[in-house]
Amino acid sequence: MAAGDVRVSSDLHDVNVTGYDLYIYVYDGITLVGPKTLTVIFPSLNSAPVIINLPLMSDVIVSENAPLGSSVFQVSYTDRNIGDSHVITASFTPTSGSSLFSMNTSSGLISTSPTGNINYETLSVTSYLIHVMVYDGIAYTTSSLTVTIADVNEAPSFSKNLYYANGDEGSAGTSFGTPSFDVNDPDALSTHTYSIGCPEFDIEKNTGELILAVEYDLDKSTNPSNVTCVVTVSDGDLIGTATVAITINDVNDNAPFFGLPSYTFYVSRTSAHGTQLGSISATDRDAGEYGGITYALDQAVLGSEYFSVDSTGGVYVKQSLDSFSAGQALSLTATVTDTGELTDSVAITIVIIETTTVAIPTTTDRHIRFLEDPRNVAWLSASCAVFGGLGLFIIYLVARYGSIAQLKKWCRRSRPSKTVPRDSQTFRDVERKNSTKRWRGNDRKYRSLHEQPWTTSIQMN
């Protein structure tokens, strides 16, 4: 090129650089001069974009149930051709990842799907390979990243807001059954425990069985028949709640009882029909439907119904009593029955008297008086007979012996005696005493005494 022209020697369509530096020399056959540098730039030549933040050293972690449209990864790139427009696209392996993630083709932002949450428990795979391509209209570049879905604990929940249970009042530990608790938990392998927020009840933590925590008696006015409790289910970390409405049933757990061990009434054999003898009284500690009581009299041993009892316990003459004798004691049985068929009974003694002067006992329960008990009357009568006979015997003895002094002397003579020798000191003492008495007595008794044999009897006490 004698003229020094610089010309293109090949097709520039395949050139992917933007310029060259040319080193030019001049040589006249003897001397070489140079080089001089000539830079040749191709201003219209395209340069492919470059992704600058891929690949990554580790996976990108995305939690299940992440909010819709949550940012996952921002693709960054560069391009020497400042004026180029770029399109960023993504493809997924497996292809199901396209339903979980989306790519903003303008900004290069990878996000979770804007239309559906990620559910770890329904995924067939949990890691996805995302292939990224940046294209400037002429050239493109590619890279990739891996996104892994992380399982997140999700709260259990009851399928219904309100459940029902019922059982009978009773002692602590009484079962109220297991309500049909339906617990939903997306985490299939989770285990659940139950708790309850009522002081009256416990709940079996594994089965949900409701149990009375304390003795519960509806007969106490402070205990309601309906209780509402909050039941909680927990997976160990998260909880769900529901309400259980519990109905406590009243049961006939108290038998009626009489206030006294027995009753005794007095009535004249001439008393008219409807005459009140007195009242019996029983109590039933049950409240509500089982607290009602009725009275009845068992008079089978009498052969007929001579007496009646009303709803308040009043005992009345039902028919004539003139077939009975004064002083006769009639025995019958009173029974009280509650509305639940529990009963108690008590013995009643009715004493027939001749007159009507005996006051009718008050209807208020009281302790029986001494003479109102026929047993006391019986032994008291026997005692009076014994002591009366003893008194008559004493009167007879006094009449026979003339005076109490003679009776006493007779009693002394009736005691066992012991013969004392004449030469003993005891004999001399007694003889001296008897001599003194003889001087004070009459002559007949004195002579009679000395005509006795020369022995004497000493009464030994």
XYZ file of C-alpha atoms in Angstrom:
461
model
C 0.000 0.000 0.000
C 2.309 2.728 -1.354
C -0.266 5.395 -0.714
C -0.595 4.386 3.014
C -4.301 3.445 2.909
C -5.690 1.207 5.693
C -8.334 -1.123 4.380
C -10.634 -3.858 5.818
C -9.331 -7.247 4.954
C -12.358 -9.397 6.033
C -16.099 -9.284 6.812
C -16.723 -7.404 10.061
C -20.145 -9.067 10.809
C -18.467 -11.765 12.798
C -16.332 -9.378 14.805
C -17.487 -9.096 18.396
C -14.987 -6.493 19.581
C -15.545 -2.785 19.359
C -12.079 -1.743 18.096
C -8.500 -2.558 17.253
C -5.137 -0.839 17.776
C -3.059 -0.859 14.540
C 0.775 -0.487 14.756
C 2.066 1.222 11.552
C 5.726 1.231 10.308
C 7.410 3.069 7.315
C 10.257 1.306 5.533
C 12.285 2.681 2.548
C 14.272 -0.419 1.951
C 16.992 0.562 4.289
C 15.482 2.167 7.336
C 12.364 1.054 9.324
C 10.567 3.821 11.136
C 7.770 3.250 13.673
C 5.595 2.033 14.946
C 2.832 4.520 15.110
C -0.470 3.402 16.696
C -3.734 3.746 14.857
C -6.886 2.885 16.849
C -9.798 1.715 14.784
C -13.223 1.760 16.536
C -16.422 0.141 15.334
C -19.074 2.378 16.952
C -22.032 0.365 15.668
C -20.731 -3.080 16.661
C -22.977 -4.959 19.342
C -21.574 -6.308 22.629
C -23.405 -9.157 24.514
C -24.702 -8.333 28.057
C -23.035 -9.945 31.100
C -24.870 -11.259 34.243
C -22.789 -10.107 37.165
C -24.449 -11.781 40.268
C -24.829 -15.334 39.037
C -24.083 -18.123 39.675
C -24.466 -18.271 43.470
C -22.505 -20.195 46.067
C -25.664 -21.527 47.789
C -29.379 -22.005 47.251
C -31.917 -19.257 47.694
C -34.337 -20.258 50.504
C -38.030 -19.403 50.211
C -40.448 -20.254 53.044
C -43.792 -21.840 52.279
C -46.742 -19.498 52.611
C -44.515 -16.534 51.803
C -46.701 -13.552 50.878
C -47.875 -13.416 47.290
C -45.396 -11.594 45.058
C -42.558 -11.727 47.606
C -39.100 -10.940 46.177
C -36.899 -13.996 45.652
C -33.875 -12.792 43.640
C -32.863 -9.704 41.620
C -30.852 -10.505 38.478
C -28.111 -7.931 37.806
C -26.256 -7.547 34.485
C -24.101 -5.102 32.469
C -23.751 -4.236 28.737
C -21.129 -2.150 26.959
C -23.767 -1.020 24.551
C -25.322 1.547 26.755
C -28.278 2.154 24.549
C -29.306 -1.477 24.199
C -32.692 -2.678 25.440
C -32.780 -5.969 27.314
C -35.278 -8.710 28.022
C -34.741 -11.067 30.973
C -36.502 -14.411 30.880
C -36.554 -17.491 33.095
C -37.278 -21.169 32.633
C -37.674 -23.800 35.375
C -36.597 -27.322 36.115
C -38.936 -28.978 36.875
C -41.427 -26.984 34.870
C -43.887 -26.918 37.817
C -41.744 -24.121 39.213
C -43.428 -21.755 36.760
C -46.579 -21.925 38.956
C -44.610 -20.933 42.052
C -42.392 -18.152 40.682
C -42.534 -15.351 38.134
C -39.888 -13.226 36.371
C -40.236 -9.510 35.660
C -38.810 -9.423 32.141
C -37.924 -5.754 32.397
C -36.347 -5.490 35.847
C -35.052 -9.044 36.229
C -36.815 -9.512 39.620
C -37.780 -13.087 40.434
C -40.820 -13.218 42.799
C -43.219 -15.734 44.271
C -46.427 -16.227 42.353
C -48.905 -13.357 42.666
C -51.854 -15.743 42.516
C -51.145 -18.738 44.762
C -49.323 -19.520 48.011
C -46.601 -22.127 48.195
C -47.722 -25.147 50.271
C -44.773 -27.301 51.241
C -46.951 -30.300 52.086
C -48.355 -30.501 48.519
C -45.070 -30.211 46.611
C -43.644 -33.196 44.754
C -40.175 -31.597 44.853
C -38.901 -28.807 47.061
C -35.929 -27.492 44.987
C -36.190 -25.730 41.631
C -33.482 -24.746 39.116
C -34.189 -21.362 37.490
C -32.433 -20.665 34.165
C -31.978 -16.923 33.549
C -31.320 -15.357 30.123
C -30.547 -11.677 29.369
C -31.052 -10.743 25.688
C -30.248 -7.384 24.057
C -31.917 -8.114 20.746
C -28.781 -9.375 19.085
C -26.797 -11.269 21.705
C -27.713 -12.946 25.007
C -26.124 -14.422 28.078
C -27.405 -17.122 30.512
C -26.882 -18.325 34.051
C -28.878 -20.145 36.741
C -29.759 -20.333 40.427
C -31.426 -22.924 42.684
C -34.402 -22.032 44.901
C -35.322 -24.362 47.806
C -38.716 -24.283 49.557
C -38.507 -24.408 53.374
C -41.221 -26.116 55.457
C -42.811 -23.765 58.014
C -44.819 -24.850 61.067
C -48.460 -23.930 60.613
C -51.015 -23.502 63.385
C -53.600 -26.234 64.002
C -57.249 -25.220 63.963
C -60.658 -26.634 64.888
C -63.071 -27.251 62.048
C -65.918 -25.754 64.130
C -66.121 -22.841 66.519
C -68.556 -24.500 68.961
C -68.800 -28.043 70.343
C -71.175 -29.629 72.863
C -70.802 -32.071 75.778
C -72.946 -33.266 78.678
C -72.706 -35.492 81.736
C -74.038 -36.107 85.232
C -73.101 -34.212 88.351
C -70.739 -36.201 90.540
C -67.336 -36.493 92.123
C -64.005 -35.373 90.683
C -62.933 -37.682 87.876
C -66.424 -38.192 86.443
C -66.170 -38.425 82.640
C -68.210 -36.183 80.346
C -67.117 -38.020 77.213
C -65.043 -36.826 74.277
C -66.567 -34.166 72.007
C -66.019 -34.692 68.284
C -63.101 -32.315 68.034
C -62.001 -32.005 64.377
C -58.492 -30.577 64.228
C -56.966 -29.424 60.966
C -53.206 -29.065 60.624
C -51.395 -28.626 57.292
C -48.353 -30.226 58.928
C -49.390 -33.839 58.590
C -46.793 -35.211 61.003
C -47.617 -32.844 63.853
C -48.865 -34.198 67.197
C -51.472 -32.302 69.184
C -52.365 -31.812 72.847
C -55.493 -30.305 74.398
C -56.046 -27.956 77.316
C -59.152 -26.310 78.771
C -59.766 -22.982 80.462
C -62.404 -23.940 83.084
C -61.635 -24.624 86.771
C -64.511 -27.119 86.957
C -63.118 -29.389 84.243
C -59.942 -31.111 83.133
C -59.272 -32.463 79.659
C -57.252 -35.544 78.759
C -54.421 -33.929 76.818
C -54.093 -36.627 74.162
C -57.705 -37.708 73.574
C -59.720 -34.600 74.458
C -61.903 -36.435 77.013
C -63.622 -34.014 79.405
C -63.417 -34.877 83.124
C -64.780 -33.179 86.235
C -61.873 -31.570 88.083
C -63.837 -31.102 91.325
C -66.912 -32.545 92.980
C -69.846 -30.902 91.244
C -73.204 -30.822 93.028
C -76.130 -29.035 91.408
C -77.888 -29.036 94.773
C -75.563 -26.180 95.697
C -77.058 -22.960 94.403
C -73.643 -21.654 93.351
C -73.172 -24.387 90.731
C -74.840 -23.707 87.349
C -76.116 -26.491 85.116
C -74.480 -25.006 81.999
C -70.800 -24.120 81.677
C -68.956 -22.688 78.662
C -65.234 -23.383 78.319
C -62.472 -22.525 75.860
C -60.578 -25.547 74.526
C -57.086 -25.110 73.087
C -55.209 -27.438 70.739
C -51.440 -27.067 70.399
C -48.804 -28.598 68.150
C -46.126 -27.650 70.665
C -45.573 -24.215 69.183
C -48.750 -22.830 67.662
C -52.332 -23.139 68.918
C -55.948 -23.096 67.823
C -59.037 -22.512 69.987
C -62.737 -23.374 70.056
C -65.617 -23.174 72.547
C -67.324 -26.148 74.201
C -70.754 -25.780 75.827
C -71.126 -28.300 78.678
C -74.460 -29.306 80.219
C -74.385 -30.857 83.714
C -77.342 -33.148 84.442
C -79.001 -33.284 87.857
C -79.146 -36.781 89.385
C -81.009 -38.132 92.382
C -77.944 -38.449 94.594
C -79.593 -37.772 97.965
C -82.154 -40.041 99.623
C -84.780 -38.405 101.851
C -84.453 -38.965 105.598
C -86.555 -38.446 108.707
C -85.462 -35.987 111.347
C -86.139 -38.355 114.295
C -85.384 -42.045 114.859
C -89.024 -42.698 115.853
C -92.286 -40.927 116.587
C -94.869 -41.465 119.346
C -98.353 -39.981 119.289
C -101.271 -40.205 121.767
C -104.858 -40.289 120.658
C -108.199 -40.934 122.342
C -110.098 -43.988 121.225
C -113.073 -41.673 120.770
C -111.281 -39.203 118.476
C -113.258 -38.244 115.394
C -112.240 -38.690 111.784
C -109.775 -35.951 110.768
C -108.304 -35.470 114.241
C -104.604 -34.640 113.944
C -102.232 -36.710 116.052
C -99.094 -34.780 115.162
C -96.605 -34.489 112.326
C -93.668 -36.360 110.885
C -90.949 -34.541 108.981
C -88.387 -35.634 106.381
C -85.760 -33.782 104.365
C -84.301 -34.340 100.889
C -81.109 -32.433 100.093
C -81.703 -32.699 96.344
C -82.705 -29.493 94.633
C -84.909 -29.280 91.559
C -86.954 -32.164 90.224
C -85.609 -34.743 92.690
C -86.265 -32.618 95.773
C -90.002 -33.392 96.043
C -91.136 -35.904 98.689
C -94.339 -37.781 99.562
C -95.347 -39.599 102.762
C -97.120 -42.930 103.251
C -98.146 -45.107 106.218
C -97.801 -48.891 106.314
C -100.661 -50.138 108.523
C -100.797 -53.753 107.334
C -100.289 -55.041 110.884
C -103.410 -53.163 111.999
C -105.610 -54.856 109.432
C -107.050 -51.579 108.173
C -106.111 -47.977 107.474
C -106.989 -46.212 110.699
C -104.659 -43.273 110.084
C -103.574 -41.083 107.168
C -100.704 -38.716 106.415
C -100.848 -35.656 104.178
C -98.217 -34.096 101.898
C -96.793 -31.985 104.733
C -96.376 -34.928 107.139
C -99.494 -34.351 109.238
C -100.845 -37.600 110.761
C -104.654 -37.830 111.139
C -107.346 -40.233 112.311
C -108.917 -41.817 109.252
C -111.547 -44.070 110.832
C -113.026 -44.917 114.230
C -110.626 -46.159 116.916
C -113.238 -47.526 119.311
C -112.139 -51.086 118.502
C -108.916 -50.442 120.406
C -108.495 -50.467 124.178
C -107.156 -47.623 126.271
C -103.446 -48.112 126.886
C -102.974 -50.134 123.706
C -99.865 -49.181 121.685
C -100.158 -49.449 117.899
C -97.036 -49.847 115.777
C -96.859 -48.748 112.151
C -94.250 -47.543 109.686
C -94.036 -44.201 107.907
C -92.246 -44.025 104.552
C -90.991 -40.990 102.666
C -90.260 -41.258 98.919
C -88.675 -38.671 96.635
C -89.430 -38.177 92.936
C -86.484 -40.398 92.063
C -87.946 -43.329 94.044
C -85.401 -43.182 96.896
C -86.983 -43.842 100.299
C -86.537 -43.797 104.056
C -88.757 -45.181 106.807
C -89.361 -44.572 110.491
C -91.304 -46.374 113.237
C -94.420 -44.710 114.645
C -96.043 -45.734 117.929
C -99.600 -44.557 118.563
C -100.808 -44.955 122.155
C -104.567 -45.187 122.616
C -105.803 -43.235 125.649
C -109.248 -42.949 127.206
C -109.548 -39.180 127.218
C -108.497 -36.454 124.877
C -106.689 -34.388 127.493
C -103.255 -35.275 126.162
C -101.937 -32.407 124.097
C -101.196 -33.106 120.462
C -97.448 -32.951 119.881
C -96.208 -29.981 117.915
C -95.476 -30.511 114.248
C -91.936 -29.302 114.794
C -89.382 -32.099 115.191
C -88.181 -32.457 118.794
C -86.543 -35.038 121.041
C -88.984 -37.625 122.384
C -89.976 -37.172 126.052
C -89.214 -39.863 128.630
C -92.783 -41.036 129.098
C -93.516 -40.893 125.350
C -91.443 -44.008 124.786
C -93.414 -47.208 125.619
C -90.212 -48.986 126.593
C -89.566 -46.435 129.329
C -93.144 -46.792 130.553
C -92.739 -50.593 130.691
C -89.599 -50.745 132.801
C -90.781 -47.888 135.027
C -94.000 -49.814 135.740
C -92.035 -52.964 136.584
C -89.760 -51.006 138.926
C -92.736 -49.498 140.726
C -94.225 -52.979 141.224
C -90.980 -54.307 142.734
C -90.516 -51.385 145.097
C -94.210 -51.480 146.044
C -93.948 -55.166 147.011
C -90.845 -54.469 149.068
C -92.681 -51.703 150.929
C -95.602 -54.007 151.750
C -93.197 -56.619 153.086
C -91.561 -54.089 155.424
C -94.990 -52.984 156.695
C -95.851 -56.618 157.412
C -92.676 -57.146 159.440
C -93.233 -53.988 161.484
C -96.815 -55.038 162.221
C -95.692 -58.475 163.375
C -92.887 -57.379 165.686
C -94.538 -54.290 167.077
C -91.857 -51.706 166.376
C -88.794 -50.978 164.350
C -86.652 -51.661 167.447
C -88.087 -55.178 167.858
C -87.577 -55.773 164.159
C -83.951 -54.770 164.440
C -83.485 -57.083 167.427
C -85.028 -59.921 165.456
C -82.663 -59.227 162.617
C -79.657 -59.367 164.948
C -80.749 -62.685 166.417
C -81.099 -64.058 162.926
C -77.420 -63.543 162.259
C -75.009 -66.520 162.623
C -73.564 -66.878 166.216
C -70.356 -68.221 167.663
C -70.025 -69.928 171.133
C -67.319 -68.311 173.273
C -65.544 -70.245 176.132
C -66.256 -68.994 179.695
C -62.631 -68.424 180.534
C -61.961 -66.121 177.586
C -61.586 -62.388 177.927
C -64.316 -61.877 175.348
C -66.732 -63.891 177.521
C -65.960 -61.819 180.610
C -66.420 -58.546 178.684
C -69.757 -59.596 177.325
C -70.871 -60.909 180.735
C -70.012 -57.602 182.342
C -72.014 -55.718 179.723
C -75.005 -58.031 180.079
C -74.935 -57.644 183.867
C -75.218 -53.890 183.514
C -78.208 -54.285 181.221
C -79.876 -56.710 183.668
C -79.859 -54.156 186.465
C -81.599 -51.728 184.209
C -84.217 -54.284 183.147
C -87.097 -55.871 185.013
C -86.712 -58.750 187.493
C -88.429 -61.303 185.303
C -85.936 -60.808 182.496
C -83.086 -60.873 185.046
C -84.132 -64.266 186.469
C -84.763 -65.670 183.033
C -81.289 -64.716 181.948
C -79.581 -66.479 184.923
C -81.575 -69.661 184.347
C -79.902 -70.115 180.938
C -76.950 -72.561 180.552
C -73.526 -71.245 181.509
C -72.628 -70.353 177.926
C -73.331 -67.227 175.945
C -73.376 -66.264 172.290
C -71.464 -63.314 171.013
C -72.667 -61.703 167.807
C -69.688 -61.280 165.549
C -69.869 -58.356 163.213
